Every structure is written in C-alpha cells, then in structure tokens.
Short mmCIF file of C-alpha atoms and ligand atoms in Angstrom, two decimals:
data_model
loop_
_atom_site.label_atom_id
_atom_site.label_comp_id
_atom_site.label_asym_id
_atom_site.label_seq_id
_atom_site.Cartn_x
_atom_site.Cartn_y
_atom_site.Cartn_z
CA MET I 1 57.02 173.83 154.29
CA ALA I 2 57.94 171.86 151.22
CA GLN I 3 58.75 168.20 151.79
CA VAL I 4 62.44 167.40 151.31
CA PHE I 5 63.72 164.14 149.81
CA LYS I 6 67.40 163.26 149.61
CA VAL I 7 68.55 161.69 146.36
CA ALA I 8 72.00 160.19 145.75
CA VAL I 9 72.76 160.78 142.07
CA LEU I 10 75.17 158.24 140.52
CA PRO I 11 75.43 158.90 136.75
CA GLY I 12 78.24 156.39 136.10
CA ASP I 13 79.69 155.76 132.66
CA GLY I 14 78.98 155.91 128.93
CA ILE I 15 75.51 157.27 128.23
CA GLY I 16 74.81 157.30 132.01
CA PRO I 17 75.69 160.99 132.54
CA GLU I 18 73.93 161.98 129.28
CA VAL I 19 70.59 160.45 130.15
CA MET I 20 70.94 161.37 133.83
CA ALA I 21 71.21 165.07 132.89
CA GLU I 22 67.77 164.85 131.27
CA ALA I 23 66.22 162.96 134.20
CA LEU I 24 67.49 165.67 136.55
CA ARG I 25 66.01 168.42 134.39
CA VAL I 26 62.67 166.59 134.52
CA LEU I 27 63.14 166.36 138.30
CA ASP I 28 63.57 170.17 138.36
CA ALA I 29 60.26 170.45 136.55
CA VAL I 30 58.59 168.17 139.11
CA GLU I 31 60.03 170.34 141.89
CA ALA I 32 58.57 173.46 140.26
CA LYS I 33 55.17 171.85 139.83
CA TYR I 34 54.73 170.12 143.20
CA ASP I 35 55.52 171.44 146.69
CA VAL I 36 58.65 169.37 147.17
CA THR I 37 62.43 169.73 147.25
CA PHE I 38 64.88 167.09 146.01
CA GLU I 39 68.20 167.50 147.75
CA ARG I 40 70.67 165.91 145.34
CA THR I 41 74.19 164.73 146.06
CA HIS I 42 76.30 163.52 143.15
CA ALA I 43 78.75 160.66 143.59
CA ASN I 44 81.14 158.64 141.46
CA VAL I 45 80.38 155.05 140.57
CA GLY I 46 81.74 152.41 138.18
CA GLY I 47 84.43 153.53 135.76
CA ALA I 48 83.96 157.10 137.02
CA GLY I 49 84.73 155.83 140.53
CA ILE I 50 87.85 154.00 139.32
CA ASP I 51 89.13 156.99 137.35
CA ASN I 52 88.38 159.67 139.96
CA GLU I 53 88.70 157.89 143.31
CA GLY I 54 90.60 154.66 142.60
CA LYS I 55 87.74 152.18 142.98
CA ALA I 56 84.43 151.32 141.39
CA LEU I 57 82.45 151.90 144.57
CA PRO I 58 84.27 154.58 146.60
CA ASP I 59 83.52 154.73 150.34
CA THR I 60 82.29 158.31 149.92
CA THR I 61 79.68 157.06 147.45
CA VAL I 62 78.40 154.45 149.91
CA THR I 63 78.21 157.11 152.64
CA ILE I 64 76.25 159.45 150.35
CA CYS I 65 73.85 156.63 149.40
CA LYS I 66 73.32 155.68 153.05
CA ALA I 67 72.37 159.27 153.88
CA ALA I 68 69.85 159.39 150.99
CA ASP I 69 66.19 158.37 150.72
CA ALA I 70 66.81 156.84 147.29
CA ILE I 71 69.52 156.31 144.70
CA LEU I 72 69.16 157.45 141.11
CA PHE I 73 71.63 155.39 139.10
CA GLY I 74 72.72 155.77 135.47
CA SER I 75 74.75 152.85 134.17
CA VAL I 76 78.25 151.52 134.60
CA GLY I 77 80.89 149.70 132.59
CA GLY I 78 82.66 149.90 129.30
CA PRO I 79 85.69 148.66 127.33
CA LYS I 80 88.09 150.92 129.25
CA TRP I 81 87.71 148.88 132.45
CA GLU I 82 87.18 145.40 131.00
CA SER I 83 90.77 144.24 131.52
CA LEU I 84 90.77 144.92 135.27
CA PRO I 85 90.40 141.95 137.64
CA PRO I 86 86.68 140.99 137.53
CA ASP I 87 85.91 142.03 141.11
CA GLU I 88 87.36 145.51 140.48
CA GLN I 89 85.35 146.17 137.32
CA PRO I 90 82.36 148.53 137.41
CA GLU I 91 79.70 145.80 137.34
CA ARG I 92 81.08 143.40 139.96
CA GLY I 93 82.89 146.13 141.87
CA ALA I 94 80.03 148.62 142.17
CA LEU I 95 76.62 147.68 140.82
CA LEU I 96 76.33 144.24 142.44
CA PRO I 97 77.76 145.41 145.80
CA LEU I 98 75.29 148.33 145.84
CA ARG I 99 72.42 145.88 145.37
CA LYS I 100 73.75 143.72 148.20
CA ILE I 101 74.66 146.52 150.65
CA PHE I 102 71.22 148.08 150.39
CA GLY I 103 69.28 144.80 150.29
CA LEU I 104 67.68 145.64 146.93
CA TYR I 105 66.15 142.22 146.42
CA ALA I 106 63.10 143.16 144.34
CA ASN I 107 63.74 144.41 140.82
CA LEU I 108 60.66 145.66 138.96
CA ARG I 109 61.06 146.04 135.20
CA PRO I 110 57.83 147.12 133.51
CA ALA I 111 57.84 146.52 129.75
CA ILE I 112 55.00 148.58 128.34
CA ILE I 113 54.44 149.27 124.70
CA PHE I 114 53.25 152.81 124.09
CA PRO I 115 50.48 152.81 121.44
CA SER I 116 52.40 155.11 119.10
CA LEU I 117 55.49 152.90 119.25
CA THR I 118 54.07 149.60 118.05
CA GLY I 119 55.99 150.11 114.79
CA ALA I 120 59.32 150.25 116.67
CA SER I 121 58.81 146.84 118.27
CA SER I 122 60.69 143.95 116.75
CA LEU I 123 57.41 142.02 116.60
CA LYS I 124 54.87 142.02 113.80
CA GLU I 125 52.14 144.64 114.22
CA GLU I 126 49.39 142.01 114.48
CA VAL I 127 51.15 140.33 117.41
CA ILE I 128 51.33 143.52 119.45
CA ALA I 129 48.24 145.34 118.17
CA GLY I 130 46.54 146.99 121.14
CA GLY I 131 49.83 147.02 123.04
CA PHE I 132 50.98 144.93 125.93
CA ASN I 133 52.07 145.52 129.47
CA VAL I 134 54.31 142.98 131.16
CA LEU I 135 55.97 143.43 134.54
CA VAL I 136 59.14 141.42 135.02
CA ILE I 137 59.86 140.90 138.71
CA ARG I 138 63.43 139.79 139.11
CA GLU I 139 65.03 138.52 142.33
CA LEU I 140 68.14 140.70 142.57
CA THR I 141 70.36 139.74 145.50
CA GLY I 142 70.58 135.95 145.29
CA GLY I 143 71.04 133.09 142.88
CA ILE I 144 74.03 132.52 140.65
CA TYR I 145 75.06 136.19 140.81
CA PHE I 146 76.00 136.04 144.48
CA ALA I 147 76.07 132.47 145.82
CA GLN I 148 79.41 130.98 146.85
CA PRO I 149 81.56 129.25 145.86
CA LYS I 150 82.42 130.98 142.61
CA GLY I 151 85.77 131.48 140.96
CA ILE I 152 88.42 130.12 138.60
CA GLU I 153 90.81 127.46 139.91
CA GLY I 154 93.79 125.52 138.59
CA GLU I 155 96.45 126.27 135.99
CA GLY I 156 96.45 126.60 132.21
CA ARG I 157 94.12 124.22 130.39
CA ASP I 158 93.33 122.50 133.69
CA ARG I 159 91.55 125.62 134.93
CA VAL I 160 87.88 125.42 135.80
CA GLY I 161 85.48 128.31 136.19
CA PHE I 162 82.44 127.83 138.41
CA ASP I 163 79.45 129.60 139.91
CA THR I 164 76.80 128.37 142.29
CA MET I 165 73.05 128.70 141.80
CA ARG I 166 71.52 128.74 145.26
CA TYR I 167 68.24 129.96 146.75
CA SER I 168 66.93 129.75 150.30
CA VAL I 169 63.25 129.44 151.15
CA PRO I 170 63.03 132.97 152.67
CA GLU I 171 64.68 134.47 149.58
CA ILE I 172 62.10 132.82 147.33
CA GLU I 173 59.21 133.66 149.66
CA ARG I 174 59.82 137.40 149.84
CA ILE I 175 60.17 137.94 146.09
CA THR I 176 57.09 135.76 145.49
CA HIS I 177 55.06 138.02 147.79
CA VAL I 178 56.24 141.06 145.80
CA ALA I 179 55.06 139.41 142.57
CA PHE I 180 51.65 138.41 143.90
CA GLN I 181 51.04 141.79 145.50
CA ALA I 182 51.94 143.51 142.25
CA ALA I 183 49.70 141.15 140.25
CA ARG I 184 46.77 141.94 142.56
CA LYS I 185 46.96 145.59 141.46
CA ARG I 186 46.98 144.73 137.75
CA GLY I 187 46.12 141.68 135.61
CA LYS I 188 45.98 139.15 138.52
CA LYS I 189 48.27 136.63 136.85
CA VAL I 190 51.76 135.47 137.87
CA CYS I 191 53.87 133.30 135.61
CA SER I 192 56.81 131.91 137.57
CA ILE I 193 59.86 131.09 135.47
CA ASP I 194 62.27 128.30 136.34
CA LYS I 195 64.24 125.38 135.00
CA ALA I 196 62.78 122.81 137.38
CA ASN I 197 63.39 120.02 134.86
CA VAL I 198 67.14 120.43 135.42
CA LEU I 199 68.05 122.67 138.37
CA SER I 200 67.52 121.78 142.04
CA SER I 201 67.28 125.46 142.96
CA SER I 202 64.36 125.64 140.53
CA VAL I 203 62.64 122.59 142.08
CA LEU I 204 62.65 124.41 145.42
CA TRP I 205 61.68 127.69 143.71
CA ARG I 206 58.58 126.07 142.15
CA GLU I 207 57.57 124.37 145.40
CA VAL I 208 57.85 127.59 147.46
CA VAL I 209 56.09 129.76 144.87
CA THR I 210 53.23 127.23 144.71
CA GLY I 211 52.90 127.35 148.49
CA ILE I 212 52.83 131.15 148.70
CA ALA I 213 50.27 131.30 145.87
CA LYS I 214 47.69 129.72 148.20
CA GLU I 215 47.68 133.02 150.15
CA TYR I 216 46.53 134.79 146.98
CA PRO I 217 43.51 132.85 145.71
CA ASP I 218 42.47 135.84 143.58
CA VAL I 219 45.69 135.63 141.54
CA GLU I 220 46.25 132.91 138.93
CA LEU I 221 49.64 131.17 139.06
CA SER I 222 51.30 129.36 136.19
CA HIS I 223 54.81 127.94 135.84
CA MET I 224 56.96 127.98 132.74
CA TYR I 225 60.44 126.73 131.92
CA VAL I 226 62.75 129.58 131.06
CA ASP I 227 63.55 128.36 127.54
CA ASN I 228 59.86 128.16 126.71
CA ALA I 229 59.30 131.59 128.32
CA ALA I 230 61.94 133.13 126.06
CA MET I 231 60.06 131.71 123.08
CA GLN I 232 56.56 132.59 124.36
CA LEU I 233 57.59 136.21 124.93
CA VAL I 234 58.24 136.69 121.24
CA ARG I 235 55.41 134.41 120.11
CA TRP I 236 52.56 135.96 122.12
CA PRO I 237 53.66 138.46 124.79
CA LYS I 238 50.10 139.43 125.67
CA GLN I 239 49.63 136.12 127.51
CA PHE I 240 51.81 137.49 130.35
CA ASP I 241 50.96 139.86 133.18
CA VAL I 242 53.58 139.50 135.94
CA ILE I 243 56.63 137.37 135.17
CA LEU I 244 58.45 136.20 138.31
CA CYS I 245 62.09 135.18 137.85
CA GLU I 246 65.24 134.39 139.75
CA ASN I 247 68.16 136.75 139.18
CA MET I 248 69.79 135.52 135.97
CA PHE I 249 66.62 134.43 134.18
CA GLY I 250 65.17 137.88 134.98
CA ASP I 251 68.26 139.61 133.60
CA ILE I 252 67.86 137.82 130.28
CA LEU I 253 64.08 137.93 129.93
CA SER I 254 63.87 141.62 130.89
CA ASP I 255 66.20 142.62 128.03
CA GLU I 256 64.05 140.50 125.72
CA ALA I 257 60.85 142.14 127.01
CA ALA I 258 62.47 145.56 126.58
CA MET I 259 63.14 145.01 122.91
CA LEU I 260 59.50 144.08 122.36
CA THR I 261 58.66 147.62 123.46
CA GLY I 262 60.91 149.12 120.82
CA SER I 263 64.26 149.71 122.51
CA LEU I 264 66.30 148.94 125.59
CA GLY I 265 66.35 152.71 126.00
CA MET I 266 62.66 152.60 126.96
CA LEU I 267 62.83 150.14 129.88
CA PRO I 268 63.03 151.58 133.39
CA SER I 269 63.64 149.67 136.57
CA ALA I 270 63.24 149.94 140.31
CA SER I 271 65.37 147.90 142.69
CA LEU I 272 63.63 147.88 146.03
CA ALA I 273 64.60 147.01 149.58
CA GLU I 274 62.20 146.34 152.46
CA GLY I 275 60.55 149.66 153.31
CA THR I 276 60.76 152.62 150.94
CA PHE I 277 64.45 152.68 150.00
CA GLY I 278 65.25 151.91 146.40
CA MET I 279 67.71 152.33 143.57
CA TYR I 280 66.33 153.42 140.23
CA GLU I 281 68.18 152.66 137.02
CA PRO I 282 67.47 151.97 133.36
CA SER I 283 67.53 148.25 132.57
CA GLY I 284 70.05 148.81 129.79
CA GLY I 285 73.71 149.59 130.13
CA SER I 286 76.26 152.28 129.33
CA ALA I 287 75.87 151.72 125.55
CA PRO I 288 79.52 152.38 124.61
CA ASP I 289 78.57 152.17 120.91
CA ILE I 290 76.63 155.46 121.11
CA ALA I 291 78.14 157.14 124.19
CA GLY I 292 79.39 160.71 123.81
CA GLN I 293 77.21 161.47 120.79
CA GLY I 294 74.22 162.93 122.65
CA ILE I 295 71.81 160.59 120.87
CA ALA I 296 70.88 158.09 123.60
CA ASN I 297 67.24 157.70 124.52
CA PRO I 298 66.72 159.27 127.97
CA ILE I 299 63.23 157.80 128.45
CA ALA I 300 64.30 154.74 130.49
CA GLN I 301 66.21 157.01 132.88
CA ILE I 302 63.31 159.46 133.13
CA LEU I 303 60.76 156.69 133.73
CA SER I 304 63.11 155.19 136.35
CA MET I 305 63.11 158.55 138.09
CA GLY I 306 59.31 158.45 137.94
CA MET I 307 59.39 155.05 139.65
CA MET I 308 61.51 156.65 142.39
CA LEU I 309 58.83 159.30 142.96
CA LYS I 310 56.20 156.57 143.23
CA PHE I 311 57.91 153.84 145.23
CA SER I 312 60.28 155.78 147.51
CA PHE I 313 58.48 159.11 147.90
CA GLY I 314 54.82 158.12 147.51
CA MET I 315 54.34 160.79 144.78
CA VAL I 316 51.97 158.75 142.64
CA ASP I 317 50.47 161.77 140.83
CA ALA I 318 53.88 163.10 139.81
CA ALA I 319 54.94 159.64 138.62
CA ASP I 320 51.75 159.34 136.55
CA ALA I 321 52.37 162.82 135.13
CA ILE I 322 55.81 161.70 133.94
CA ASP I 323 54.41 158.54 132.33
CA ASN I 324 51.75 160.66 130.60
CA ALA I 325 54.30 163.22 129.42
CA VAL I 326 56.35 160.41 127.84
CA ALA I 327 53.24 159.02 126.13
CA THR I 328 52.40 162.53 124.86
CA VAL I 329 55.81 163.20 123.29
CA LEU I 330 55.72 159.80 121.61
CA ASP I 331 52.24 160.60 120.25
CA GLN I 332 53.64 163.94 119.05
CA GLY I 333 56.19 161.98 117.02
CA PHE I 334 59.41 162.76 118.92
CA ARG I 335 61.88 159.92 118.40
CA THR I 336 65.47 159.34 119.40
CA ARG I 337 67.42 157.32 116.86
CA ASP I 338 66.79 153.93 118.53
CA ILE I 339 63.00 154.26 118.07
CA TYR I 340 63.00 156.24 114.82
CA GLN I 341 61.10 154.50 112.01
CA GLN I 342 61.41 157.19 109.30
CA LYS I 343 57.63 157.39 109.22
CA GLU I 344 55.60 160.44 108.40
CA GLY I 345 55.03 162.69 111.42
CA GLU I 346 58.14 161.47 113.25
CA LYS I 347 60.73 164.00 114.40
CA LEU I 348 64.24 162.67 114.95
CA VAL I 349 65.63 164.27 118.13
CA ASN I 350 68.73 163.99 120.27
CA THR I 351 68.91 163.23 123.99
CA LYS I 352 68.48 166.83 125.11
CA GLU I 353 65.65 167.58 122.69
CA MET I 354 63.77 164.54 123.97
CA GLY I 355 64.27 165.91 127.52
CA ASP I 356 62.97 169.32 126.38
CA ALA I 357 59.88 167.75 124.83
CA ILE I 358 59.07 165.74 127.98
CA ILE I 359 59.50 168.81 130.19
CA ALA I 360 57.23 170.80 127.88
CA ALA I 361 54.60 168.05 128.02
CA LEU I 362 54.83 167.95 131.80
N1 NAD E 1 72.81 148.77 134.97
C1 NAD E 1 73.96 148.87 134.36
O1 NAD E 1 74.79 149.68 134.76
C2 NAD E 1 74.27 148.02 133.19
C3 NAD E 1 73.28 147.26 132.57
C4 NAD E 1 73.61 146.51 131.44
C5 NAD E 1 74.89 146.53 130.93
N2 NAD E 1 75.83 147.29 131.58
C6 NAD E 1 77.20 147.44 131.05
O2 NAD E 1 77.14 148.29 129.91
C7 NAD E 1 78.21 147.96 129.01
C8 NAD E 1 77.65 147.71 127.62
O3 NAD E 1 76.85 146.53 127.65
P1 NAD E 1 75.96 146.02 126.45
O4 NAD E 1 76.44 146.62 125.19
O5 NAD E 1 75.87 144.57 126.56
O6 NAD E 1 74.49 146.55 126.79
P2 NAD E 1 73.85 148.00 126.65
O7 NAD E 1 72.52 147.91 127.31
O8 NAD E 1 74.76 149.05 127.13
O9 NAD E 1 73.64 148.19 125.07
C9 NAD E 1 72.94 147.24 124.25
C10 NAD E 1 72.40 147.94 123.02
O10 NAD E 1 71.28 148.75 123.39
C11 NAD E 1 71.49 150.10 123.02
N3 NAD E 1 70.97 150.98 124.08
C12 NAD E 1 71.02 150.76 125.42
N4 NAD E 1 70.50 151.81 126.08
C13 NAD E 1 70.13 152.71 125.14
C14 NAD E 1 69.54 154.00 125.18
N5 NAD E 1 69.22 154.59 126.35
N6 NAD E 1 69.30 154.65 124.02
C15 NAD E 1 69.58 154.07 122.84
N7 NAD E 1 70.14 152.85 122.73
C16 NAD E 1 70.42 152.18 123.86
C17 NAD E 1 73.00 150.26 122.88
O11 NAD E 1 73.33 151.32 122.01
C18 NAD E 1 73.40 148.88 122.37
O12 NAD E 1 73.28 148.83 120.97
C19 NAD E 1 78.89 146.73 129.62
O13 NAD E 1 80.01 147.19 130.33
C20 NAD E 1 77.84 146.17 130.55
O14 NAD E 1 78.35 145.41 131.60
C21 NAD E 1 75.53 148.05 132.67
C1 IPM E 2 75.63 145.08 134.34
C2 IPM E 2 75.04 143.82 134.91
C3 IPM E 2 75.81 143.40 136.13
C4 IPM E 2 73.54 143.96 135.21
C5 IPM E 2 72.98 142.61 135.66
O1 IPM E 2 73.32 141.58 135.10
O2 IPM E 2 72.20 142.62 136.60
C6 IPM E 2 72.70 144.45 134.04
O3 IPM E 2 72.73 143.59 132.97
C7 IPM E 2 71.27 144.66 134.49
O4 IPM E 2 70.38 144.04 133.90
O5 IPM E 2 71.05 145.45 135.42
MG1 MG E 3 70.83 143.08 132.19
#
C-alpha cells in the first residue's frame, strides 16, 4: 500500500496561487514516480481568507492545518489589505499566528547559487566563482516579532510606537541546537549574528550560544554583529556556512542572501516545529508588482515543497531529485524574467513553462 501524507495547501495572495500551481504539478510528478499519495486539502489564508471567509486566518484553515502532516504555504499580503487594522492584515493576522500556533520556531533558508546562475547574482563573478552555499537559520517564534508589550499609545503627535525584543534561555538554546546539528552535516561552521554591543537580548543570546557550542567541539563557532554581517555577506559570502540569527536579523539577512543567488524567487524555506511537522514557504512575498502576469519564478515554491518531502516525510531521494531537476533546467538555459540575463543559450519562460521544464527533468 502506498504511503499517504496529508498536506494542507495554502496558496494565499498575489503570485502565491501562481507558483503554488506549479509546485502541486511537480508534487503530482513525485506521486507518479514514488509509491506515495499526497492527500491535499486547500484552504484560504491571508487576503484570500479575508475576502472569502472574513478573516486572514479562518478557523477552518487552522482545523485543516491541524489535521495535516505538513503545510505548503504560498505567500500573503498586498496593497488591497494594507489599510486594515494591523492585526487583521494578512501578515500579522495569518502568517505570524500560524508560526506561533504550530510552534514553528526553526526557519531554515538555504541560499545556494546554482553554477549556471552565477551571472544572475548581484555580485561580481570573481566573488562568487565556484558558487556558495549558505544556510540561514532564523529563530521564528520569538524576539521583537512576538514579545510583549508592543503597540501604539497616546494621541496625535504625542503617540509612541513600541516593540519589545525579548529572548529566553530555552528559546535561544533550542534554535542554537538546530544550527549546530545542521552545521555538523555540512561545512561545520556556525556564525551567530547579534547586536551584543547594544542590545541586552543579544548579550544573553551570545552567552547562551557560546555555552551550547561546547557540546559541539567539532563545529567552529564565530560571532558577528549584524551590521558587519550584512556587509560581509556582500563582500565575501563564501566565508559563511551556517548563519544563526534571531527573528528579525534573520528576516533581513535571508533576503540579502537570496539576492546573492540571483533572485528572491529562488529562495525556499522550511519552518519547523519539534518533531516532523513543518510549514514550507518561499522566503519572498506575494510580489504584487508582477502578480497576475504568469511570470513569477516558481522555483522557490518548488524547492520549498522539496524541503517538505525531506523534513516532514523523510523522502530524501525525492527531495534530491527535485533539487537536481531544478539544477538541470537552469543548466538547460530556462529562465524566468527575474533571472534572465539575455545571454546566449538562455530561454525566457513563464511560470508554467518553468514548471513544465522541471517536471520533464524529473
Ligand atoms: N511569506 C510571506 O507570505 C511574505 C514574505 C514576504 C513579504 N510578504 C508580503 O508580500 C507583499 C509584498 O512585499 P515586498 O514587495 O516587500 O516583497 P516581495 O518578496 O513580495 O517582492 C520583492 C521583490 O522580489 C520580487 N519577487 C519575489 N518573489 C518573486 C518570484 N517568485 N519571482 C520573481 N520575482 C519575485 C518581486 O517581484 C519584488 O520585485 C507584502 O504584503 C509583504 O508583507 C509576504
Ligand atoms: C511577511 C512577513 C511577516 C514575513 C516575516 O517578516 O517573517 C516575511 O518577510 C518572511 O520573511 O517570511
Ligand atoms: Mg522576509
């Protein structure tokens, strides 16, 4: 009997449904190739939740996610919902609550430059020659995103807006273990990012990370201030292996790392809870500037789906096959507009044609 995995499919807004459609077609191909069934249930989230069911994270969506083995998430947000009260908007009303409800504290964002895409990177060829492979590990359920108090108080020009940056020892410990365990399986280096010259939460972060590192003598630990890290990433990205960050620093540095690989449309992500449950989503957003045109790059969504196969379903071979199929189509010259260089041998394709090429390569 074929194994059955339950997937909650949340396409969301903007390019979300466009790139999700391609990821699901690739999932069909995986189903046909391996002895496995993916039972998929679609649900509204973000602006789609607001428009169809009256709120960004409808109760039915939470129920569907709870019944699933993993969540495949597109992206949420857009100008249409930006004037709603902040807590009702797609990001604060759906994406952040999903992360909290399901305890998705470990966000893995691998920024890998495919050899045939070095020309699409914003860096000079000599800086990235030979490629690079950085894994950003971002704490996802703590820090300034979630800690209380936060809000806006007062009247008129006397108003103040405030957020709280706060980390507990257990929160720092568990994400640090994720980083060191990941580093063990790859380049054996962790660079922990903080702002310990200014922030108390960072002083504690550095102390706890240093303590945990003693349990991993085979992994080299370094510390770097976040401003320097932002600079070092563009100066010499190959110095990094695993980058360990708190929530907001990881948000910023992962977009930066993505662009080094050519496009935000290339960067997948896995948001993991304890155990095997996870939510898989591209690192980029709903891209309102290109939504509805069928030109978005589906690769981040497809690679995120591959991460789901690996981390939630243990299907390492299938995940590798997807990574290889993506590398193959890039070698063959297929390019969506965001990674198109107008070079000889490149074929400009739309979202669906990129999906077709990846399925053919698979
Ligand atoms: N996980 C999420 O759901 C998520 C993540 C980031 C931003 N957002 C939301 O998305 C909306 C737009 O935000 P933004 O413009 O700051 O960021 P964005 O990531 O949506 O877009 C930034 C730039 O990257 C490009 N881009 C992103 N993904 C692409 C892809 N797959 N193919 C080709 N180009 C791609 C866009 O066209 C745009 O020029 C906002 O509402 C924001 O809150 C959602
Ligand atoms: C949309 C937003 C809330 C989200 C974040 O800041 O975490 C996004 O930028 C991301 O990187 O997943
Ligand atoms: Mg972000």
